PDB file of C-alpha atoms and ligand atoms in Angstrom:
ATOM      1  CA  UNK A 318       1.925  29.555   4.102  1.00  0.00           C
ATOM      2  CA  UNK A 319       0.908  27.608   6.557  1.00  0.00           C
ATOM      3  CA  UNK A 320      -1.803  24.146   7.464  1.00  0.00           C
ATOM      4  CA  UNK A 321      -3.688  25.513  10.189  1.00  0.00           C
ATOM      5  CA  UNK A 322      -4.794  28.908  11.083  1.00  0.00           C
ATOM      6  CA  UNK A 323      -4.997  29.855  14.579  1.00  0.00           C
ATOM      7  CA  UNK A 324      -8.542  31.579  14.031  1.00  0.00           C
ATOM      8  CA  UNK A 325     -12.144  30.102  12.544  1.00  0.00           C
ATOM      9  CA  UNK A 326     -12.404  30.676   9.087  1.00  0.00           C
ATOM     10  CA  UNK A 327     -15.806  32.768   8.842  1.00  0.00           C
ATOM     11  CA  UNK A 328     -17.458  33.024   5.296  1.00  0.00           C
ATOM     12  CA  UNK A 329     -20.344  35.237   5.260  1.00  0.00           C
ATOM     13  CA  UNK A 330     -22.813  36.803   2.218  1.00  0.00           C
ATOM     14  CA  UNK A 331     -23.396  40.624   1.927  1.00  0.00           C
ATOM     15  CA  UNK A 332     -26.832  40.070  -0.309  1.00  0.00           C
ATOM     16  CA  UNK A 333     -26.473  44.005  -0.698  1.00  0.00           C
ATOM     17  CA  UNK A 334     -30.145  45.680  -2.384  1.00  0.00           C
ATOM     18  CA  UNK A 335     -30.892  42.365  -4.415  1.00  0.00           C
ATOM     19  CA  UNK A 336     -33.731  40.188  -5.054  1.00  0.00           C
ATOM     20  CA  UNK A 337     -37.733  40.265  -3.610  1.00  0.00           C
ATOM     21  CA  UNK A 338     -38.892  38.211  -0.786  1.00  0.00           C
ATOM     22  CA  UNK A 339     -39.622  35.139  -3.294  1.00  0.00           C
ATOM     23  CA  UNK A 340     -35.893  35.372  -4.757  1.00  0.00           C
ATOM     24  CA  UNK A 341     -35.263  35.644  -0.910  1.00  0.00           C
ATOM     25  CA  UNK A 342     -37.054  32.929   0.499  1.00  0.00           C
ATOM     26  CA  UNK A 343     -36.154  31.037  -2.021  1.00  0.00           C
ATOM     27  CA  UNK A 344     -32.566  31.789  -1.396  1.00  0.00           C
ATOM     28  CA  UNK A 345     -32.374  31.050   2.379  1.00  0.00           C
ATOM     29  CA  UNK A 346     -34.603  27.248   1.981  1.00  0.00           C
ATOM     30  CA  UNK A 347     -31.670  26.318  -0.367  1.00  0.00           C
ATOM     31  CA  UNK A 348     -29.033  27.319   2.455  1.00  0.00           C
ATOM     32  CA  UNK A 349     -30.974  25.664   4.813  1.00  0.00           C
ATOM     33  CA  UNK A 350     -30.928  22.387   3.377  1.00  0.00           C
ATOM     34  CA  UNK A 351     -27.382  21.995   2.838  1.00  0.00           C
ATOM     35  CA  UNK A 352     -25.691  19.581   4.750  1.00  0.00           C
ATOM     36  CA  UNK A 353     -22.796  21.419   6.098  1.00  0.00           C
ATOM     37  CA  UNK A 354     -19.971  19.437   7.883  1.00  0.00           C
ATOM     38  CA  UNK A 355     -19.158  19.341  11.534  1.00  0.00           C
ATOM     39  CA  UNK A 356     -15.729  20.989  10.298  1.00  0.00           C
ATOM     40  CA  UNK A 357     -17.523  23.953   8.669  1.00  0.00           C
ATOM     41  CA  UNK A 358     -16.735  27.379   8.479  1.00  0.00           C
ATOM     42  CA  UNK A 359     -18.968  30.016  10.801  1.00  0.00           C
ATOM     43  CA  UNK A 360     -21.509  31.308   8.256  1.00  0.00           C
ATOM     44  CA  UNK A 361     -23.169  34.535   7.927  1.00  0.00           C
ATOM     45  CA  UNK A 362     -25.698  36.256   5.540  1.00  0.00           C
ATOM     46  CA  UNK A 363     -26.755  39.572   5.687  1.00  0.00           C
ATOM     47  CA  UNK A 364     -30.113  40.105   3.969  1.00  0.00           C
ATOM     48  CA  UNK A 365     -31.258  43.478   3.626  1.00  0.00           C
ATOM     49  CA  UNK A 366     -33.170  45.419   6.342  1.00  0.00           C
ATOM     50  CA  UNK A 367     -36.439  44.003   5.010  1.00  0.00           C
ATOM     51  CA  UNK A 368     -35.977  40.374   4.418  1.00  0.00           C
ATOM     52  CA  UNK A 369     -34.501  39.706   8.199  1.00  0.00           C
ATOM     53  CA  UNK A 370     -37.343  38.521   9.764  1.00  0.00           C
ATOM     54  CA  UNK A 371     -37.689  35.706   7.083  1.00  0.00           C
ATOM     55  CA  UNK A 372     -33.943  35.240   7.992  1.00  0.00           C
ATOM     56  CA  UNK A 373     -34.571  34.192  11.405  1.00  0.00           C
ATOM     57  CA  UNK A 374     -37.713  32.474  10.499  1.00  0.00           C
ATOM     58  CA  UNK A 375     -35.883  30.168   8.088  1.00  0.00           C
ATOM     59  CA  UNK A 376     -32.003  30.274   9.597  1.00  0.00           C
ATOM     60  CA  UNK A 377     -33.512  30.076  13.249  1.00  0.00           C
ATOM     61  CA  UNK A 378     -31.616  26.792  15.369  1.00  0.00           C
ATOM     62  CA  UNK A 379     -29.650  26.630  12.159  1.00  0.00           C
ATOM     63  CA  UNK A 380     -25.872  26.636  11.788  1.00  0.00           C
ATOM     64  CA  UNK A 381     -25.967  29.590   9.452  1.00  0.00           C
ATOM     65  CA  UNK A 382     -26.305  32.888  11.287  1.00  0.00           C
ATOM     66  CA  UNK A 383     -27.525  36.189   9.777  1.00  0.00           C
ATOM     67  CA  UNK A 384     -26.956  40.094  10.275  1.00  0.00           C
ATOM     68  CA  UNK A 385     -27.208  43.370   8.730  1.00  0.00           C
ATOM     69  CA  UNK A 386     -25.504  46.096   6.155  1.00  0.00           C
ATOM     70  CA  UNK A 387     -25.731  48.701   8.131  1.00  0.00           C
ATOM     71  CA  UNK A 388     -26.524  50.280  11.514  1.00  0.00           C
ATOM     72  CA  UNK A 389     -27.428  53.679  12.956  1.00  0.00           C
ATOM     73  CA  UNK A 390     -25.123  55.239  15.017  1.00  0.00           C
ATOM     74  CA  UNK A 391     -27.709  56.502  17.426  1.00  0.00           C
ATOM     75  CA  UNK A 392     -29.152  54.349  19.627  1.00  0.00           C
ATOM     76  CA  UNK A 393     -33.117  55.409  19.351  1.00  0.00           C
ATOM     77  CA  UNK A 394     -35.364  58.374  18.766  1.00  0.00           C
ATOM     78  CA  UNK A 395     -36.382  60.470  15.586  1.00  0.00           C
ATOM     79  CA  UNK A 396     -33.845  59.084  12.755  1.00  0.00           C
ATOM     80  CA  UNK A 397     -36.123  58.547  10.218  1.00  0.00           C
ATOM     81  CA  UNK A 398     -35.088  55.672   7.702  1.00  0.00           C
ATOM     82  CA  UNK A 399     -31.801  54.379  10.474  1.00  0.00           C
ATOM     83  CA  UNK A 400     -32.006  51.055  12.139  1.00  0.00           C
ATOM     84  CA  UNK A 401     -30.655  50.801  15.946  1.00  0.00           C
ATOM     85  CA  UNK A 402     -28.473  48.435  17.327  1.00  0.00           C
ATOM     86  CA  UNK A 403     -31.533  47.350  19.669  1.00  0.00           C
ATOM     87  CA  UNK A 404     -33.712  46.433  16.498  1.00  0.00           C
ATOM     88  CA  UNK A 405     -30.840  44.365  15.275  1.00  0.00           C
ATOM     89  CA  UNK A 406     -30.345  42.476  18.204  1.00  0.00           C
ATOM     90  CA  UNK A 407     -34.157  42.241  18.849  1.00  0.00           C
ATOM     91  CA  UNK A 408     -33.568  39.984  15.312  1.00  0.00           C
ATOM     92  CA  UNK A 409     -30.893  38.185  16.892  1.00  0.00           C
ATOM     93  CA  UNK A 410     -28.174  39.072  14.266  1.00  0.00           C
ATOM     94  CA  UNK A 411     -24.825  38.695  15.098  1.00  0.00           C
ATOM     95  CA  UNK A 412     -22.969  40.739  12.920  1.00  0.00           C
ATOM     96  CA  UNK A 413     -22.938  44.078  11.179  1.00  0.00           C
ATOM     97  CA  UNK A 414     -20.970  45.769   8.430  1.00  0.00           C
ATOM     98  CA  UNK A 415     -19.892  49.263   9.041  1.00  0.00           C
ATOM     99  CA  UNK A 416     -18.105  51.469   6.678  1.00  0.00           C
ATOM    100  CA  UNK A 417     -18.719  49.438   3.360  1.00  0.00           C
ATOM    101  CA  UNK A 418     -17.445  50.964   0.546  1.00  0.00           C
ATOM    102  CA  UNK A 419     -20.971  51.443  -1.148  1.00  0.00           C
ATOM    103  CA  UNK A 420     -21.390  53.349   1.965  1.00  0.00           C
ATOM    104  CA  UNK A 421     -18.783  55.071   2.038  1.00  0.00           C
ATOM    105  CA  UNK A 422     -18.990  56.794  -1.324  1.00  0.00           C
ATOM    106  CA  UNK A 423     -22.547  56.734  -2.011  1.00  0.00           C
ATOM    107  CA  UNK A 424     -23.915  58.432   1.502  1.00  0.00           C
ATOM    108  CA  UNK A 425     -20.574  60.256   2.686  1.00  0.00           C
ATOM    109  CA  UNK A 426     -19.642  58.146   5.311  1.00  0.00           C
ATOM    110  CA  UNK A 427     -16.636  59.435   6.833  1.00  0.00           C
ATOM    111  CA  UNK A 428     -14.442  57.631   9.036  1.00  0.00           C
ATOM    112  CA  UNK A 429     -15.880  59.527  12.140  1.00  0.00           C
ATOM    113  CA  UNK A 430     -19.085  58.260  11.570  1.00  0.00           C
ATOM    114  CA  UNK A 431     -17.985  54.662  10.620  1.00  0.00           C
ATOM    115  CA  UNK A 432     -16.226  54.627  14.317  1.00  0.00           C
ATOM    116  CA  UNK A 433     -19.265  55.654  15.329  1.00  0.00           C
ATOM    117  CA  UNK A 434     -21.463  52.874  14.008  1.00  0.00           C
ATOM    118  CA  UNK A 435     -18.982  50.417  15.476  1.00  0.00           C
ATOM    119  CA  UNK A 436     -19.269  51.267  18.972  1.00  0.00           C
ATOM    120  CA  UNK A 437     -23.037  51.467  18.740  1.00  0.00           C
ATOM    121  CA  UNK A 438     -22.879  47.854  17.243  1.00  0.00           C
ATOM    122  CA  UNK A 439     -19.808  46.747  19.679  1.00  0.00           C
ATOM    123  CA  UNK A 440     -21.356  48.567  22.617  1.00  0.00           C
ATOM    124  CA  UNK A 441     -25.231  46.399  21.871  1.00  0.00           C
ATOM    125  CA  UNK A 442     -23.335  42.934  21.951  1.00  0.00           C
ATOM    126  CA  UNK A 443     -23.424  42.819  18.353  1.00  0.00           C
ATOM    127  CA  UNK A 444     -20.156  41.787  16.254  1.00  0.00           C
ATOM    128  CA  UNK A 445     -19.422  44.746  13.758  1.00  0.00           C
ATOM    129  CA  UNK A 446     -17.468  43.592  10.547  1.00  0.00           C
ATOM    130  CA  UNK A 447     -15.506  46.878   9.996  1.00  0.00           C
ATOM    131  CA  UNK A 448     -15.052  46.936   5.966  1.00  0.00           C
ATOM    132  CA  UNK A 449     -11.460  49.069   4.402  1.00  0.00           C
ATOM    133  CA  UNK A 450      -9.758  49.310   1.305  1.00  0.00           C
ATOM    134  CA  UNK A 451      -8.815  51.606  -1.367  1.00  0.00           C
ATOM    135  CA  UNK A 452      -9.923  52.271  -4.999  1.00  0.00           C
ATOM    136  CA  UNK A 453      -7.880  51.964  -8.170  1.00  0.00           C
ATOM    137  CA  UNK A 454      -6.747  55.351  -8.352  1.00  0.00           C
ATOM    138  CA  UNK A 455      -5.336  55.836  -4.771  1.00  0.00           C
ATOM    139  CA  UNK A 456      -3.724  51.962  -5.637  1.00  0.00           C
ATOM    140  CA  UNK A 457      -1.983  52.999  -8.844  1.00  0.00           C
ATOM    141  CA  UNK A 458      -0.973  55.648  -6.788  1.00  0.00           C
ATOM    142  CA  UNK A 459       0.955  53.690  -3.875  1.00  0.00           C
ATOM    143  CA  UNK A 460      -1.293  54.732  -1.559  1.00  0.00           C
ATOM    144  CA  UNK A 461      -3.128  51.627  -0.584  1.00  0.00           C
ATOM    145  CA  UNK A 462      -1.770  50.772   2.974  1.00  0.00           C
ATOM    146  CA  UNK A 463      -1.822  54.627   3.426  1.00  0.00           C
ATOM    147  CA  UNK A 464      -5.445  54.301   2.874  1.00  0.00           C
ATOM    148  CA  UNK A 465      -6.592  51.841   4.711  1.00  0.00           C
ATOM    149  CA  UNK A 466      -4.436  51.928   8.039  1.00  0.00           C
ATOM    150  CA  UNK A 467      -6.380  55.316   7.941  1.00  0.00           C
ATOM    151  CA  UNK A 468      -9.650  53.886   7.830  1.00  0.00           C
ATOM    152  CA  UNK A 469      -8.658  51.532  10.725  1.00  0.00           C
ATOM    153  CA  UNK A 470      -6.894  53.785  12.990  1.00  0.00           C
ATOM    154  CA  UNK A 471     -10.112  56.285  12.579  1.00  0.00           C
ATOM    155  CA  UNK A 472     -11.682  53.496  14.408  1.00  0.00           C
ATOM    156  CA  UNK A 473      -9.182  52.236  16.721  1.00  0.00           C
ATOM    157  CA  UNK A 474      -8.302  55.743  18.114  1.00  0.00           C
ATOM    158  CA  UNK A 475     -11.906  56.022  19.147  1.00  0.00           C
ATOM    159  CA  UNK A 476     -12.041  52.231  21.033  1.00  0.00           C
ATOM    160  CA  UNK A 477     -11.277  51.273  24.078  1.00  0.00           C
ATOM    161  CA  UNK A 478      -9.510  47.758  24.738  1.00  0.00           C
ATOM    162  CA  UNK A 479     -12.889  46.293  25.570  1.00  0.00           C
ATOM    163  CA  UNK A 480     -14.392  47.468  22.352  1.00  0.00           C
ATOM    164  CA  UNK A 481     -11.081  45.726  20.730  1.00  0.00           C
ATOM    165  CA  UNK A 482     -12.172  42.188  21.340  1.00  0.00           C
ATOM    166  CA  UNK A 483     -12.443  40.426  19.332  1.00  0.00           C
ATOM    167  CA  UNK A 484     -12.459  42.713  15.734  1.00  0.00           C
ATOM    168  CA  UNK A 485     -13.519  41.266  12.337  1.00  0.00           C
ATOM    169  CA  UNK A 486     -12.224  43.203   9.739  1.00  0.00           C
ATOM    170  CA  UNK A 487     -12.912  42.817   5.571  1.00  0.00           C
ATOM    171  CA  UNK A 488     -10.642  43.914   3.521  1.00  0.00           C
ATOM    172  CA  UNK A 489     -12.263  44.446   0.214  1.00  0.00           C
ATOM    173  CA  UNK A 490     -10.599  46.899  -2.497  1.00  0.00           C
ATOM    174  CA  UNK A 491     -12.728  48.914  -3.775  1.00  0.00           C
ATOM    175  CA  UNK A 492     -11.008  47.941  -7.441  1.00  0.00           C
ATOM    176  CA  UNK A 493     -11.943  44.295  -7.105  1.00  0.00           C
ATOM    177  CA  UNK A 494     -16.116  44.823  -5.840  1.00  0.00           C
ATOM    178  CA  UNK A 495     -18.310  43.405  -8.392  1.00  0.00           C
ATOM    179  CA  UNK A 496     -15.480  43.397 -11.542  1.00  0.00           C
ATOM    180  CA  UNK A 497     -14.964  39.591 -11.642  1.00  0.00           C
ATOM    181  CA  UNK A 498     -11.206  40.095 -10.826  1.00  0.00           C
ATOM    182  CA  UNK A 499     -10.515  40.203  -7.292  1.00  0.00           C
ATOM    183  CA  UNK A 500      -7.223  40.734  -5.774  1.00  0.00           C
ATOM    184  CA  UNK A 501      -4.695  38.123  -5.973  1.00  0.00           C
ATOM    185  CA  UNK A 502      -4.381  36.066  -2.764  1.00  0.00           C
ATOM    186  CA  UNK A 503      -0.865  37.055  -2.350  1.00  0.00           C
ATOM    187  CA  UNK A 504      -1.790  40.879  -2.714  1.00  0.00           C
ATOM    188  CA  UNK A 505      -4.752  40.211  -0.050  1.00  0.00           C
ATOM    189  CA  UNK A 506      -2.083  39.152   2.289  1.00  0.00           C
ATOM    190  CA  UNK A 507      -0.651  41.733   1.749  1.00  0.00           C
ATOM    191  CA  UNK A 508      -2.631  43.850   3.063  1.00  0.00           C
ATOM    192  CA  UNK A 509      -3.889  41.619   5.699  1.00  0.00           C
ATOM    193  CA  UNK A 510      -0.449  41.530   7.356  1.00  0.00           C
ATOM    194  CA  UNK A 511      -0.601  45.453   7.221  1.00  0.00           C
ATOM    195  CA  UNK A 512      -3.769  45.422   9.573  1.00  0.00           C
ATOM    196  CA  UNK A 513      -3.026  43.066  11.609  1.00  0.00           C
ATOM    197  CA  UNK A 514       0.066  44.944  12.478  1.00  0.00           C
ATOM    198  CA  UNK A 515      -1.595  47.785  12.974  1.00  0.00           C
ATOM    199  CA  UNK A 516      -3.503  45.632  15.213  1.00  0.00           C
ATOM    200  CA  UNK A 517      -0.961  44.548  17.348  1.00  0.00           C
ATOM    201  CA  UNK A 518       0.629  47.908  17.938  1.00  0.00           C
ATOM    202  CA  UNK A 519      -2.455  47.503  20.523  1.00  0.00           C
ATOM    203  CA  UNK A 520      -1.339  44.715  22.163  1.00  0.00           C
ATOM    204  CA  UNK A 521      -0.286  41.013  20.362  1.00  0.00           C
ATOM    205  CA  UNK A 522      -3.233  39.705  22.186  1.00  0.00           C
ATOM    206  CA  UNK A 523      -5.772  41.640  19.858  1.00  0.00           C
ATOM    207  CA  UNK A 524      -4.230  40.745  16.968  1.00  0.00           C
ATOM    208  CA  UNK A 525      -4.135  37.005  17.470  1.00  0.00           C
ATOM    209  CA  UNK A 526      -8.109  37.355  17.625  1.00  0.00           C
ATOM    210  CA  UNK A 527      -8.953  39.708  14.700  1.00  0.00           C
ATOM    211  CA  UNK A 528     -10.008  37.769  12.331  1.00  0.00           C
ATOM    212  CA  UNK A 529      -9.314  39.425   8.781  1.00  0.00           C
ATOM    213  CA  UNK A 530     -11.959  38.883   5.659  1.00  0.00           C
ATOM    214  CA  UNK A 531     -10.926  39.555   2.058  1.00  0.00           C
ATOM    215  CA  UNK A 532     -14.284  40.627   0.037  1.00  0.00           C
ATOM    216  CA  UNK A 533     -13.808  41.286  -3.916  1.00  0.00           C
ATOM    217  CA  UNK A 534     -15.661  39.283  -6.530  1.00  0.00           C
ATOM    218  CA  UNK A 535     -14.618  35.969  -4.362  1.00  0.00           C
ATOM    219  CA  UNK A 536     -16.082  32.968  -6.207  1.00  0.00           C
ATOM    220  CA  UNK A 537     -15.991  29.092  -5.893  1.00  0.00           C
ATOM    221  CA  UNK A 538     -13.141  29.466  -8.209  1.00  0.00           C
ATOM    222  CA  UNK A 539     -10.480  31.803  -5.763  1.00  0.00           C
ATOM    223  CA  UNK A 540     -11.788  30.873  -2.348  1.00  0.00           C
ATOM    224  CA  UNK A 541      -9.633  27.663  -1.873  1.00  0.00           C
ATOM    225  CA  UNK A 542      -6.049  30.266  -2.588  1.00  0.00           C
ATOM    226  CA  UNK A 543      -7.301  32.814  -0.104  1.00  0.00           C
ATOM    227  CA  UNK A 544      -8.039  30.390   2.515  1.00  0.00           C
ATOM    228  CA  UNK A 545      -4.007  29.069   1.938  1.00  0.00           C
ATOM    229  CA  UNK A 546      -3.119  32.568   3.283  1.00  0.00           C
ATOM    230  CA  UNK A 547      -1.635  33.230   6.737  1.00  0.00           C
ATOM    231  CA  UNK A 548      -3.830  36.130   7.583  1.00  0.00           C
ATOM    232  CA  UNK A 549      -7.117  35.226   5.476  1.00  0.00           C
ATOM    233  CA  UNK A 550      -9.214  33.715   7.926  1.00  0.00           C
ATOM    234  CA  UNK A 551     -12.659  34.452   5.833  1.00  0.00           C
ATOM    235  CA  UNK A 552     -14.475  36.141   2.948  1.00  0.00           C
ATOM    236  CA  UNK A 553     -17.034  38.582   2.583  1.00  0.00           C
ATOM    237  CA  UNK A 554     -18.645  37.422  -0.710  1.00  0.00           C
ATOM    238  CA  UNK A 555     -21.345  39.828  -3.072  1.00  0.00           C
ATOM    239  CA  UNK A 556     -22.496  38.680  -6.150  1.00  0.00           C
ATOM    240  CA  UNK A 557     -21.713  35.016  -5.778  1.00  0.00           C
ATOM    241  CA  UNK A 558     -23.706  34.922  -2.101  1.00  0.00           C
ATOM    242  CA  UNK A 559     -27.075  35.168  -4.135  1.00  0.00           C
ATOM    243  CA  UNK A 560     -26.173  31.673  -5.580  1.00  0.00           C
ATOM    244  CA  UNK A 561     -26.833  29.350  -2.814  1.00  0.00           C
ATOM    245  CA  UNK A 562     -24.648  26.563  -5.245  1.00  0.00           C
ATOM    246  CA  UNK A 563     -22.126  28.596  -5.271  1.00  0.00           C
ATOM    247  CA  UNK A 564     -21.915  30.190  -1.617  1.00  0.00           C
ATOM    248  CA  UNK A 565     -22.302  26.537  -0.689  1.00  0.00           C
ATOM    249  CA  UNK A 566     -19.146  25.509  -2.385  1.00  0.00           C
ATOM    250  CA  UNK A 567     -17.251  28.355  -0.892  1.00  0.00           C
ATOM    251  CA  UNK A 568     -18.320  27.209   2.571  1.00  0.00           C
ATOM    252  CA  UNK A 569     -16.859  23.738   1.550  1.00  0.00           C
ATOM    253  CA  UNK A 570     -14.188  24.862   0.447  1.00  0.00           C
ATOM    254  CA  UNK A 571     -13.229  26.883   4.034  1.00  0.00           C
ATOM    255  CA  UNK A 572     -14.444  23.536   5.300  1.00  0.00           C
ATOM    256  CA  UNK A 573     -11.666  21.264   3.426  1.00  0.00           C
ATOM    257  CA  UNK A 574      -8.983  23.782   4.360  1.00  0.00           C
ATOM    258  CA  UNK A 575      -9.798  23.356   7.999  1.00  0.00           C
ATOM    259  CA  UNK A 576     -10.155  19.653   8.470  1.00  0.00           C
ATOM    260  CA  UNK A 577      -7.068  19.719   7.281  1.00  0.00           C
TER     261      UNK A 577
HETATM  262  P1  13P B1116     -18.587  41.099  -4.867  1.00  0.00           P
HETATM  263  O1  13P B1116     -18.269  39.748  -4.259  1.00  0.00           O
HETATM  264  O2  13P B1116     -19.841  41.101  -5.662  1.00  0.00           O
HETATM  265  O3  13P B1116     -17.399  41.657  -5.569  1.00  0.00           O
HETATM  266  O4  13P B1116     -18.887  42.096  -3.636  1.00  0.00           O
HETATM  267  C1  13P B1116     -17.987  42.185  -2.599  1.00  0.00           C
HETATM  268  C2  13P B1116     -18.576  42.990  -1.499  1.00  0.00           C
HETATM  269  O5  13P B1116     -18.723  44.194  -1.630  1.00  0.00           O
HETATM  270  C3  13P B1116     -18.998  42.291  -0.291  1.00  0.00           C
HETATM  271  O6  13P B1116     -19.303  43.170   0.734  1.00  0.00           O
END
């Protein structure tokens, strides 16, 4: 453990397929009004597709920023239902995910195509957040670093050092999405440690940048003990994003650890 981390903490809210553009709207004027502190965390939500233009309309000049859940690995033409890299940054988002697990497993995503995705978003100017980790079975198993040094060497095999700087990475086990019981911080770290090593097989230099998100039912209750970790320097929060109150007081609580 240590006081200070050597990277921003970033706490950002994957809002997934929920809520209508009331819920929505509703959602981002509560953000908006929060009186976040000089010493606050970088912020991130990522709406889905259809609610980003209110996102800039209402996060615009803001501290929060905003991105998307996905991205097409082509660049334009006839890809009915994808979303370019240009139309994201024509939004102005910042980041994207690539390879969540929902992806994953419910369209096929292999790790080809998730190495794709991130050059397309790397290779626009946008930050892609590339998402790992392993489900219970391949866990009980002993097979969790096995899994997801995989899923990041897919990725880093296919970059060049340009594309390497700087990474975001989540770590989010597939065990701990949506059950209420994420990892424990020590077990995040874990893993954490793992990728940035794999990291900085690459060069030191890279790995001292990546910053490393754990994602997996994080609440207002378990923020504060993943932020104590070495190589947590963020979370990638679900469910408890869609409660302003509550994403609020994670964002504090990334706030207290760094005015520390
Ligand atoms: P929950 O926080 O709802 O477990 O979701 C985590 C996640 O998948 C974020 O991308």
């Amino acid at each position: 453990m240590r006081a200070l981390k050597q990277r921003p903490l970033l706490v950002m809210g994957n809002w997934k397929m929920h809520g209508d553009q009331a819920k929505v709207r509703a959602l981002l004027r509560e953000l908006c009004a929060a009186e976040l502190s000089p010493g606050a965390p970088e912020i991130a939500v990522l709406p889905a597709f259809v609610h980003l233009a209110d996102a800039v309309r209402v996060l615009k000049g803001g501290p929060i920023a905003w991105g998307a859940q996905d991205i097409c690995r082509h660049p334009d033409g006839a890809h009915t239902g994808d979303v370019s890299a240009a139309m994201l940054v024509d939004y102005n988002c910042r980041f994207v995910l690539v390879g969540h697990s929902e992806r994953r497993r419910s369209h096929g995503e292999g790790d080809a195509l998730v190495a794709a995705k991130f050059k397309a978003a790397r290779r626009a100017g946008l930050q892609p957040v590339l998402c790992l980790g392993e489900d219970l079975v391949q866990r009980e198993a002993g097979r969790a670093s096995q899994v997801v040094t995989r899923q990041l060497e897919a990725v880093l095999a296919s970059c060049t050092p340009r594309d390497l700087r700087p990474v975001v990475l989540a770590y989010e086990p597939i065990w701990a999405i949506g059950s209420g019981a994420a990892a424990g911080a020590e077990q995040a770290q874990e893993m954490h440690a793992l990728l940035r090593g794999c990291i900085a097989a690459r060069g030191l230099e890279y790995a001292r940048d990546t910053r490393i998100l754990y994602g997996g039912s994080v609440c207002a209750e378990n923020a504060a003990a993943l932020f104590e970790m070495p190589d947590v320097d963020g979370v990638l929060v679900g469910g408890a994003s869609l409660r302003a109150q509550e994403f609020l007081a994670i964002c504090r609580a990334a706030a207290a650890f760094q005015a520390r």
